[in-house]
Coordinates of C-alpha atoms and ligand atoms in Angstrom, one line a residue:
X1 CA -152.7 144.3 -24.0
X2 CA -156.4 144.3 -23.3
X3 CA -158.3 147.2 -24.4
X4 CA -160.4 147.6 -21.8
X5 CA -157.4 147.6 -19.7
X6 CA -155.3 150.2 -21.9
X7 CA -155.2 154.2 -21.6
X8 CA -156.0 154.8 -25.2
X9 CA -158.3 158.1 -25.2
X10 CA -160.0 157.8 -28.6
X11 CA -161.8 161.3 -29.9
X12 CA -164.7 160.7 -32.2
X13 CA -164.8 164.2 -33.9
X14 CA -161.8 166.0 -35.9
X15 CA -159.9 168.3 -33.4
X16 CA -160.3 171.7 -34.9
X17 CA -156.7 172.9 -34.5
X18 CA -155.3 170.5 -36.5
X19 CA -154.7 170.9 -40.1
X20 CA -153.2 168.0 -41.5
X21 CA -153.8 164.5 -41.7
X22 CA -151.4 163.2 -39.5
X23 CA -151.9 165.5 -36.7
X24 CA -155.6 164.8 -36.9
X25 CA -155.0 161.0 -36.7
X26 CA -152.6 161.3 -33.6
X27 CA -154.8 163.4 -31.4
X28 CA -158.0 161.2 -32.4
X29 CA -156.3 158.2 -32.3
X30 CA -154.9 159.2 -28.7
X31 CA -151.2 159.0 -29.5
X32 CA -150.6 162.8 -28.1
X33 CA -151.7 165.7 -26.2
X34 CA -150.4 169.2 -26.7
X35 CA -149.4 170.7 -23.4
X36 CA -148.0 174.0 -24.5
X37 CA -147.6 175.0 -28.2
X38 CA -145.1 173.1 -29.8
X39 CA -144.9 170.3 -26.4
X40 CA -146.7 167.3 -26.5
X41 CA -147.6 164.5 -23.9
X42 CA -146.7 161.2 -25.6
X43 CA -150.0 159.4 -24.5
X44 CA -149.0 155.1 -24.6
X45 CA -149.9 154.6 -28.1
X46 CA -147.8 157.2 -29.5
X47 CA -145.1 156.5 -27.0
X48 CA -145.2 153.1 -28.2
X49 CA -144.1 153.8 -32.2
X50 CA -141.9 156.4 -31.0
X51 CA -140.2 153.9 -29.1
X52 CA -140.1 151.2 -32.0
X53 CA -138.7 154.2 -34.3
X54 CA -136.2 154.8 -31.7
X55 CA -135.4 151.4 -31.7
X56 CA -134.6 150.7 -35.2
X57 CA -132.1 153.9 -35.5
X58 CA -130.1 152.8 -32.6
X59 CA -130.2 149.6 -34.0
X60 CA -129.3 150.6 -37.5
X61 CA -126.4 153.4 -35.9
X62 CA -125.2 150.7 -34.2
X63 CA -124.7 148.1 -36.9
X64 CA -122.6 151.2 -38.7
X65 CA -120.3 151.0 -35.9
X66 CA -121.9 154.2 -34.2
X67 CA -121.3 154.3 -30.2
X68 CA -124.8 155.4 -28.5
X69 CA -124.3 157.7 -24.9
X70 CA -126.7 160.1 -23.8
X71 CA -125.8 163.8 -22.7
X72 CA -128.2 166.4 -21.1
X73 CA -130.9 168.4 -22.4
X74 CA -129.8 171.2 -20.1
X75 CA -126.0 173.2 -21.4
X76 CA -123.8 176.1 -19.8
X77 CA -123.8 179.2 -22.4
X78 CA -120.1 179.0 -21.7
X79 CA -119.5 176.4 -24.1
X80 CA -121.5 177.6 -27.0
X81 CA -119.2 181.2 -26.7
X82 CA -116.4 179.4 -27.3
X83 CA -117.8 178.3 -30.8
X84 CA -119.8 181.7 -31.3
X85 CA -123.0 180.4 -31.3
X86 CA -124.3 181.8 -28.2
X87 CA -125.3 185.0 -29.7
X88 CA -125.6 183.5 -33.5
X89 CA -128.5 181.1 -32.6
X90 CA -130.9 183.8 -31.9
X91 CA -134.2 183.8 -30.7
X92 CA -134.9 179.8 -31.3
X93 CA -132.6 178.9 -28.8
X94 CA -134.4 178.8 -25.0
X95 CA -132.3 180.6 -22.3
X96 CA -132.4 179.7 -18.7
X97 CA -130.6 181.4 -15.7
X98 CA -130.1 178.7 -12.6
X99 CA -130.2 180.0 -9.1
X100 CA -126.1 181.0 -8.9
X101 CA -126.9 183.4 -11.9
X102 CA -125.4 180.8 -14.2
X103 CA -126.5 181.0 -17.8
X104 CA -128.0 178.2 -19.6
X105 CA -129.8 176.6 -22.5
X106 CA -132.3 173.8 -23.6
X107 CA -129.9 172.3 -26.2
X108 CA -131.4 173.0 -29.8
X109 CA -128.2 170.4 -30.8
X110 CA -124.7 169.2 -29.4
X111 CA -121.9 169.5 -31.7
X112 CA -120.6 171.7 -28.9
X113 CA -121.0 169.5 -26.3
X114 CA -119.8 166.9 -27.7
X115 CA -116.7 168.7 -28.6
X116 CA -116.3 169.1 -25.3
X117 CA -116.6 165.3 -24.7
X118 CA -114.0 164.9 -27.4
X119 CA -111.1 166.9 -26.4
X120 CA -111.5 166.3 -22.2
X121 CA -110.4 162.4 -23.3
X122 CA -109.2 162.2 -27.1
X123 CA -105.9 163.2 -28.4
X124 CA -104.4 160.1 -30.6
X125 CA -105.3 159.2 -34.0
X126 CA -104.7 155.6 -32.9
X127 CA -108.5 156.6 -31.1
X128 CA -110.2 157.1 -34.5
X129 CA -112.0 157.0 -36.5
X130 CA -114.9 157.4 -33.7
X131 CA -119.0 158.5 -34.2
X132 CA -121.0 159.3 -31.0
X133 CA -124.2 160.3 -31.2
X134 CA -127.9 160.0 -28.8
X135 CA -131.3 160.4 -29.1
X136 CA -132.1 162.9 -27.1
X137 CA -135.1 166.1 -26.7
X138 CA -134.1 169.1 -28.0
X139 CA -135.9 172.5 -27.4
X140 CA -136.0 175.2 -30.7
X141 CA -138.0 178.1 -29.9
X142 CA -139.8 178.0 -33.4
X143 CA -141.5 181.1 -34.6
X144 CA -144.8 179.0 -36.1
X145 CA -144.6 176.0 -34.3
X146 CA -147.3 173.4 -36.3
X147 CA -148.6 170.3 -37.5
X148 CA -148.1 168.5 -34.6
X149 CA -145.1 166.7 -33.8
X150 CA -143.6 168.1 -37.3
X151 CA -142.5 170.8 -36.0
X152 CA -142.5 171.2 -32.4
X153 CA -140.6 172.9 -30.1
X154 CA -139.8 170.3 -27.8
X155 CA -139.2 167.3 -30.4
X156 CA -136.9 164.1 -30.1
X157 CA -133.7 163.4 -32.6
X158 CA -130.6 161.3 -33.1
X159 CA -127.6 163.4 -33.3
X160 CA -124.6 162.0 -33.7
X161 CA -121.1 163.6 -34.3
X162 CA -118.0 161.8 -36.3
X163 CA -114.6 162.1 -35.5
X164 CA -111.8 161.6 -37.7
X165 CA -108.1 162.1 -38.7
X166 CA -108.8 163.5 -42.4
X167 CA -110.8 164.4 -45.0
X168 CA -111.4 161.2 -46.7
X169 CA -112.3 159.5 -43.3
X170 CA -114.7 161.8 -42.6
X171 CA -116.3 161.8 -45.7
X172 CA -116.5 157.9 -45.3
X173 CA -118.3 158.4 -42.1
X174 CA -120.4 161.0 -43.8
X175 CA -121.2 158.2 -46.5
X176 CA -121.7 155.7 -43.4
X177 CA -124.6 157.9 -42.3
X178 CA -126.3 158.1 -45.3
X179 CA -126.3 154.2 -46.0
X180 CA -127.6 153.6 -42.7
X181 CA -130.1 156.2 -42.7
X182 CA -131.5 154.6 -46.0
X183 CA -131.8 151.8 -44.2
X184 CA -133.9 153.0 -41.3
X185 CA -136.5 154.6 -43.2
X186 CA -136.7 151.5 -45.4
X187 CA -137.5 149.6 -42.2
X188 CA -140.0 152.3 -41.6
X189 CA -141.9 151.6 -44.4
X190 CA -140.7 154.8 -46.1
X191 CA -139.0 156.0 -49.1
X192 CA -136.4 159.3 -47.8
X193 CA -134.9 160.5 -50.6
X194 CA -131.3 162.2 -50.2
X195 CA -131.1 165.9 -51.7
X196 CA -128.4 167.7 -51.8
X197 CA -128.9 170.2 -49.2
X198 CA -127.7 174.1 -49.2
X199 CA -124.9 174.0 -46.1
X200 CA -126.7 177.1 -44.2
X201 CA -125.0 178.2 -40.7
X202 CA -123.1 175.2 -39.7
X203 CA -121.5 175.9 -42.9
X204 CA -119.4 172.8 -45.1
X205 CA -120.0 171.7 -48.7
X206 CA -121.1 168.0 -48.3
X207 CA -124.6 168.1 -46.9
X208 CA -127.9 166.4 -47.8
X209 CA -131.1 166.2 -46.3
X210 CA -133.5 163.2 -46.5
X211 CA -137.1 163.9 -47.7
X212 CA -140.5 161.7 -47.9
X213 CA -142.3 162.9 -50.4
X214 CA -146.1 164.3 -49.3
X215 CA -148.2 166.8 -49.8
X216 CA -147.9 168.6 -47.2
X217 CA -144.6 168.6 -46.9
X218 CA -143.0 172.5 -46.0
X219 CA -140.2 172.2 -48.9
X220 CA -140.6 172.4 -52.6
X221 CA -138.4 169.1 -54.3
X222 CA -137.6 169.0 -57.4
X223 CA -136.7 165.1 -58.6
X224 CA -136.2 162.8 -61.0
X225 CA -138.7 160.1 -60.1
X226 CA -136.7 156.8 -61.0
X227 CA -135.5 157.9 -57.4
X228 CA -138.1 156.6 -55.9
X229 CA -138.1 153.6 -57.0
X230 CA -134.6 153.0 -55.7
X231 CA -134.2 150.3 -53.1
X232 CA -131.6 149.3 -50.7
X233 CA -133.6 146.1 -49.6
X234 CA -131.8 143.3 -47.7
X235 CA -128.3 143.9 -49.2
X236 CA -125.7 142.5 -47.2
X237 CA -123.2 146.3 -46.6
X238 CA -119.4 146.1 -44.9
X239 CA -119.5 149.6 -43.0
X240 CA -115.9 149.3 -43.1
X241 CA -115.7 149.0 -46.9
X242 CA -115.1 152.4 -48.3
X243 CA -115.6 151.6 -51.7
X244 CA -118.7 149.6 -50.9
X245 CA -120.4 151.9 -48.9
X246 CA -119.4 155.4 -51.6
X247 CA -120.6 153.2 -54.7
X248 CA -124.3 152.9 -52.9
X249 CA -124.2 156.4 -52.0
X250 CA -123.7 157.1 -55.5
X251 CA -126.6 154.8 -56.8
X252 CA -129.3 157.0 -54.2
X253 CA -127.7 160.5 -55.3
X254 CA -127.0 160.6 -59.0
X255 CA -130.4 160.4 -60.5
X256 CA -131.3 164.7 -59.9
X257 CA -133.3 165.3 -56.3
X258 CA -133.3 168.8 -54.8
X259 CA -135.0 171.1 -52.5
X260 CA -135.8 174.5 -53.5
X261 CA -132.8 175.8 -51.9
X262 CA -130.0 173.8 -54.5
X263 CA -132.7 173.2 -57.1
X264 CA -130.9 174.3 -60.6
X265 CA -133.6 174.5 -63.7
X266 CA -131.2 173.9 -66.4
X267 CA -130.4 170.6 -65.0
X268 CA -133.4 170.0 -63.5
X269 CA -134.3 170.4 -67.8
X270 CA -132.8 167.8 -69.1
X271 CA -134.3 165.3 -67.2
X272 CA -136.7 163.6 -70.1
X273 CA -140.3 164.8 -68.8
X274 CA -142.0 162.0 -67.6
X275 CA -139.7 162.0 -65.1
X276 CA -139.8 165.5 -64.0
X277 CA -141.1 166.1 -61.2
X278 CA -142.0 169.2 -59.2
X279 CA -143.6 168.1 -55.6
X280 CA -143.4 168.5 -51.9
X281 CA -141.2 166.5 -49.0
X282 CA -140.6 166.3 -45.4
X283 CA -137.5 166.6 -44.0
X284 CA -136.9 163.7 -41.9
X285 CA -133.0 163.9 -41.8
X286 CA -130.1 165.9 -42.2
X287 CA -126.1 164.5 -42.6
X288 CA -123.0 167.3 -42.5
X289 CA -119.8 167.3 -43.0
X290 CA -117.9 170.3 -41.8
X291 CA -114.6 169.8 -41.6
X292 CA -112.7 171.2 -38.7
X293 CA -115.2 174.3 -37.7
X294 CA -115.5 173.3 -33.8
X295 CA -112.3 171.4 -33.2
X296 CA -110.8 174.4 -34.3
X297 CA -112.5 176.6 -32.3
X298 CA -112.6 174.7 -29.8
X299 CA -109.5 173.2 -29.5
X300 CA -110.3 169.5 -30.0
X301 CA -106.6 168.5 -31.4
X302 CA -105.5 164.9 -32.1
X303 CA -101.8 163.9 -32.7
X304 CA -101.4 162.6 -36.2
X305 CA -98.7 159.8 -37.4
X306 CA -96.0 162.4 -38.5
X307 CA -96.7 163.5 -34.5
X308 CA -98.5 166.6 -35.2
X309 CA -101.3 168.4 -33.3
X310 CA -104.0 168.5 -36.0
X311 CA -107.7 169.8 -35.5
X312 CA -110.2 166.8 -36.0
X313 CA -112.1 166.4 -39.0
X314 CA -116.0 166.3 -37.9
X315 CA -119.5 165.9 -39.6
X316 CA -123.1 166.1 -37.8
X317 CA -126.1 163.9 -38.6
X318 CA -129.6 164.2 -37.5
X319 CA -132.8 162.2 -37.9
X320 CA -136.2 163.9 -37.0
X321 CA -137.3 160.8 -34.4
X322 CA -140.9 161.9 -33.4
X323 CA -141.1 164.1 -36.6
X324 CA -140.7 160.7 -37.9
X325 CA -144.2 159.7 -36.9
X326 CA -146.0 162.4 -38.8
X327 CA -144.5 161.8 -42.0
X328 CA -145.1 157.7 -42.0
X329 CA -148.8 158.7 -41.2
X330 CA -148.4 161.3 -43.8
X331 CA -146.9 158.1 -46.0
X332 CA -149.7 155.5 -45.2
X333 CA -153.3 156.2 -44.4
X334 CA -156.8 156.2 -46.0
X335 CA -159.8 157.7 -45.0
X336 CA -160.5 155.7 -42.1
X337 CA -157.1 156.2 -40.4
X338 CA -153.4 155.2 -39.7
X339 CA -152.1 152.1 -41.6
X340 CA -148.8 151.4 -39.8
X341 CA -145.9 149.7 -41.5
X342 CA -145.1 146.1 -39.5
X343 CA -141.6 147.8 -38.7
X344 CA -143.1 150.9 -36.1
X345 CA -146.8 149.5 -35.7
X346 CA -147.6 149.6 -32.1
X347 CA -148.8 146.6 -31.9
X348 CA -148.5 143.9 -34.6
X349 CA -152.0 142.5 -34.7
X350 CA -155.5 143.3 -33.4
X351 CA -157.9 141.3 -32.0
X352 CA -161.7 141.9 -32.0
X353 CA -163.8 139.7 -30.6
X354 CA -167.2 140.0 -31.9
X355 CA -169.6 138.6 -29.1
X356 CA -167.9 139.7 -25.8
X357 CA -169.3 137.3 -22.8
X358 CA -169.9 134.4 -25.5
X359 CA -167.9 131.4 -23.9
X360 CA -166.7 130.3 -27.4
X361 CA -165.6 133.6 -28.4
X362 CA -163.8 134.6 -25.4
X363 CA -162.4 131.4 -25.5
X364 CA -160.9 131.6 -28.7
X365 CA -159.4 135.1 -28.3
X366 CA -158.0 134.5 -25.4
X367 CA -156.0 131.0 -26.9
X368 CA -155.5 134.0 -30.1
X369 CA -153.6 136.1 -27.6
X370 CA -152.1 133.3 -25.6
X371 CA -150.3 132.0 -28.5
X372 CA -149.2 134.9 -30.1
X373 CA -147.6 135.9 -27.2
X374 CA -145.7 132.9 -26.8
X375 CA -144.2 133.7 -30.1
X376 CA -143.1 137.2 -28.7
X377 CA -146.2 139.4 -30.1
X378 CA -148.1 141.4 -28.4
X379 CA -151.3 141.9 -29.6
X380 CA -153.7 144.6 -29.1
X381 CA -157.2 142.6 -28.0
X382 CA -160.1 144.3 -28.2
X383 CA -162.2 143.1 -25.2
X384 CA -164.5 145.6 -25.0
X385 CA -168.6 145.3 -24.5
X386 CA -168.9 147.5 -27.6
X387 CA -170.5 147.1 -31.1
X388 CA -168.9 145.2 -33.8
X389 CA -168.5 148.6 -35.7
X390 CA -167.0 150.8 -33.2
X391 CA -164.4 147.8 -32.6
X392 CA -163.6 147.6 -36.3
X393 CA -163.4 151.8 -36.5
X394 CA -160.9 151.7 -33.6
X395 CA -158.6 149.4 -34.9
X396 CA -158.7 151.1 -38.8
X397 CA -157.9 154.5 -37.1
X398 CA -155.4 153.2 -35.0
X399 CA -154.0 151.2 -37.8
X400 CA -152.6 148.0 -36.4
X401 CA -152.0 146.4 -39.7
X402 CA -153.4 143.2 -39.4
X403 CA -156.6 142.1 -37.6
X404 CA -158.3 138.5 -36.5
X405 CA -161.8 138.9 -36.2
X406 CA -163.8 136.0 -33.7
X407 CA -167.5 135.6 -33.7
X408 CA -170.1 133.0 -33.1
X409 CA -170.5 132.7 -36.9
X410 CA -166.8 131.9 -37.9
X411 CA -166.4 129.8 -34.9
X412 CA -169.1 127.5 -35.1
X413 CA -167.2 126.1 -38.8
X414 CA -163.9 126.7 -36.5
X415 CA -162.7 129.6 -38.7
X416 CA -161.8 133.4 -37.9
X417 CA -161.1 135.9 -40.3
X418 CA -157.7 137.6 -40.6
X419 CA -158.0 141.0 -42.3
X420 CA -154.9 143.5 -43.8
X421 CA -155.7 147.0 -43.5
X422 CA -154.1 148.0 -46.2
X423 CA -155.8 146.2 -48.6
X424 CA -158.9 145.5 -46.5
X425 CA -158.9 142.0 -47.8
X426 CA -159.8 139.3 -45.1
X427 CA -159.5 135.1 -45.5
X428 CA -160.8 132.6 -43.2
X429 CA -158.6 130.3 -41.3
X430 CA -158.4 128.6 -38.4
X431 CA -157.2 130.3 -35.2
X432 CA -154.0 127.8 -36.0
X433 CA -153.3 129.3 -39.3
X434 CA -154.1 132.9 -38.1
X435 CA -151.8 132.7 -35.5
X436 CA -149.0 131.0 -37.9
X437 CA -149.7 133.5 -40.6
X438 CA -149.3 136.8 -38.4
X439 CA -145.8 134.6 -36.8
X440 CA -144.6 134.4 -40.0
X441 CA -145.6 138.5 -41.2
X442 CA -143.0 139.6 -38.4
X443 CA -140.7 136.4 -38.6
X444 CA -137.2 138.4 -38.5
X445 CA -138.6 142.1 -37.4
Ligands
ATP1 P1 -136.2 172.4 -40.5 O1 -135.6 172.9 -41.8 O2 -137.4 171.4 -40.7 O3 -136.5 173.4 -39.5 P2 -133.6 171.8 -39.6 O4 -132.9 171.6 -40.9 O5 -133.4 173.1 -38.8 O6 -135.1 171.4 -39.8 P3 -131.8 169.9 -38.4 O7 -130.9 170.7 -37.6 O8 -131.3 169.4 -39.7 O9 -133.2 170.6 -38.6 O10 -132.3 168.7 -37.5 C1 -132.3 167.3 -37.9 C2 -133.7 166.8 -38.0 O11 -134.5 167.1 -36.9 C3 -134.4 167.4 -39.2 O12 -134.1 166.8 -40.4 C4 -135.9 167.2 -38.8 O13 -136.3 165.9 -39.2 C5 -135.8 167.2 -37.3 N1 -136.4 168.5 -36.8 C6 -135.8 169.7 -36.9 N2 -136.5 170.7 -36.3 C7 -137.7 170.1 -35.9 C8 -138.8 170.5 -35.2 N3 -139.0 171.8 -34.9 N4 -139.8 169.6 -34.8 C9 -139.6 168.3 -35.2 N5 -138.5 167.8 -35.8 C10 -137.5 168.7 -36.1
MG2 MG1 -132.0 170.2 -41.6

């Protein structure tokens, strides 16, 4: 993409409404643009991570055996009466009347529908065990709507909804979820650490929410900090291996991690002090298991192997997709701006030609380009008649993190510079060995 062809609406001053880092950076930046509180445009450069962070959870659902489909945004009341959470939800939950009169609501989540999914063409345990879920918007009517995308009303998440034919089935799917929610974050460039979570409305005893650890976070954590340094890494995981996938669960939840909500001091006391920790953590993910509480009520039955009619086991499993984009910038910036991780950057390199209209410089960014894009990358080329500095503040507050810088200097000894922005720390190559060094950064992304 050519900048001077892009739609990426900069803002040079801090937007006043915004209190925290990452919801400054996404409105200067020009990833978003609040519409109504809580709803937000998704401008192309935000649109573009969300997409990448939607990409990797499918990805990641899928290679746990998940089954992606996509249901409506829009649900008839009728459906949440017969579970009783039409008049439990409350105020967060938007109601709409159509024009026949009909009642109905902006989904806040779908275990109800999908419930409904379930039993209309499901009745065999031979059929399980089976996990649906989408990534779909979701309306909550939050009271203090804030921080951006962190908590919005109108916000995007991965839902899905396992089915099974008993206890310990479900609790393997429930362990499914977690692994491959470690996973996702990893590839995010972040650390989520599972915490046992207090079970709340949807009720169940097995539930734990994921949490990146910042400061301004909303919940108080409480955590033994070897957690942290827990990896899953490129290990090789059989979803269908039980014991596999319970004994890594077990290494991400033994070492003490809690919210506020489960936290227990006398435990929490015996953890030898320099590893106690007290901090903040967003919640980027949640993962349930409830047992039969809708198929009972709503009469999603399966016929077990003795040839009974038995309510299915369930569990529900959410991951905060644009809340998502907050935390990582939460994660990973400095005072200049974003620093993306390789696995959601928009784009994976930037390109800032120094001397725009000087035939050897346009001439070498354009080969740059040219060949990246022949090895599938798209980068980001700044082609703009602007300053050197405003070029190089663009690219740190949008945070691509890599850049190759061209100018008459460099070229002249047949050398450009490729700089990290992370570490800010730039070596001279030739356009060759710039182009093979960001090919091999993102060889297997
Ligand atoms: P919270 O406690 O932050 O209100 P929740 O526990 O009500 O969230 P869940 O029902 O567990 O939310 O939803 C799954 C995930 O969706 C959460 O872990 C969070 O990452 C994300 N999420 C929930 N509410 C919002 C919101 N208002 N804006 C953005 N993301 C949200
Ligand atoms: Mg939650």
């Amino acid at each position: 993409m050519r900048l001077s062809r892009y739609f990426l609406p900069v803002l040079k001053e801090n937007p006043a409404e915004a209190q925290i880092v990452s919801h400054r950076y996404m409105l200067r930046a020009g990833m978003i643009k609040q519409q109504a509180a809580g709803i937000y445009s998704w401008l192309p450069l935000g649109y573009r991570v969300l997409k990448r962070i939607e990409d990797i959870v499918h990805q990641e659902q899928i290679r746990a055996g998940h089954i992606p489909l996509l249901m409506p945004t829009l649900q008839p009341a009728d459906l949440w009466r017969e579970s009783g959470r039409y008049d439990d939800y409350g105020q967060e939950m938007l109601r709409i009347t159509d024009r026949q009169k009909r009642e109905m609501l902006y989904g806040p989540t779908n275990e109800e529908m999908i419930t409904d999914i379930f039993r209309a063409h499901v009745n065999s345990y031979k059929d399980l065990p089976m996990t649906l879920y989408h990534i779909q918007w979701k309306f909550r009517d939050e009271m203090r709507p804030r921080f951006g995308v962190m908590r919005g009303r109108e916000f995007l998440m991965k839902d899905g909804y396992n089915f099974d034919i008993d206890r310990e089935a479900a609790l393997h799917a429930y362990n499914r979820h977690m692994v491959s929610y470690l996973r996702s974050y990893e590839r995010m460039g972040l650390t989520a650490i599972p915490m046992r979570a207090a079970s709340g409305p949807i009720g169940g005893d097995n539930t734990h929410e994921f949490l990146v650890l910042a400061q301004t976070g909303e919940s108080e954590v409480f955590y033994d900090d070897r957690v942290t340094a827990l990896k899953l890494g490129q290990r090789d995981i059989d979803y269908d291996d039980r014991a596999q996938v319970a004994k890594v669960c077990e290494e991400f939840t033994t070492l003490y991690a809690r919210t506020d909500e489960t936290h227990d001091a006398a435990v929490f006391d015996t953890i030898p002090d320099e590893h106690r920790k007290v901090g903040r953590g967003i919640e980027v993910g949640q993962i349930f298991y409830f047992g039969t509480k809708y198929s009972e009520s709503m009469g999603a039955l399966v016929v077990n192997d003795k040839g009974e009619r038995v309510p299915v086991e369930m569990g529900s499993h959410g991951i905060g997709v644009s809340r998502l984009l907050g935390a990582i910038i939460e994660a990973s910036h400095d005072d200049k701006g974003i620093i993306w991780p390789e696995g959601v950057t928009p784009f994976p390199v930037g390109i800032v030609n120094l001397k725009q209209g000087d035939s050897a410089c346009d001439a070498a960014c354009a080969g740059l380009y040219k060949a990246l894009a022949a090895k599938g990358l798209e980068a980001l080329y700044d082609d703009r008649d602007e300053r050197a500095g405003a070029k190089f503040a663009t690219m740190d507050l949008i945070g691509l993190p890599w850049r190759i810088t061209a100018g008459p200097r460099g070229l002249a000894n047949g050398v450009v510079e490729v700089t990290s922005r992370r570490s800010g720390e730039s070596e001279e190559m030739s356009v060759e060995a710039a182009v093979d060094r960001i090919v091999q950064i993102y060889a297997g992304r």
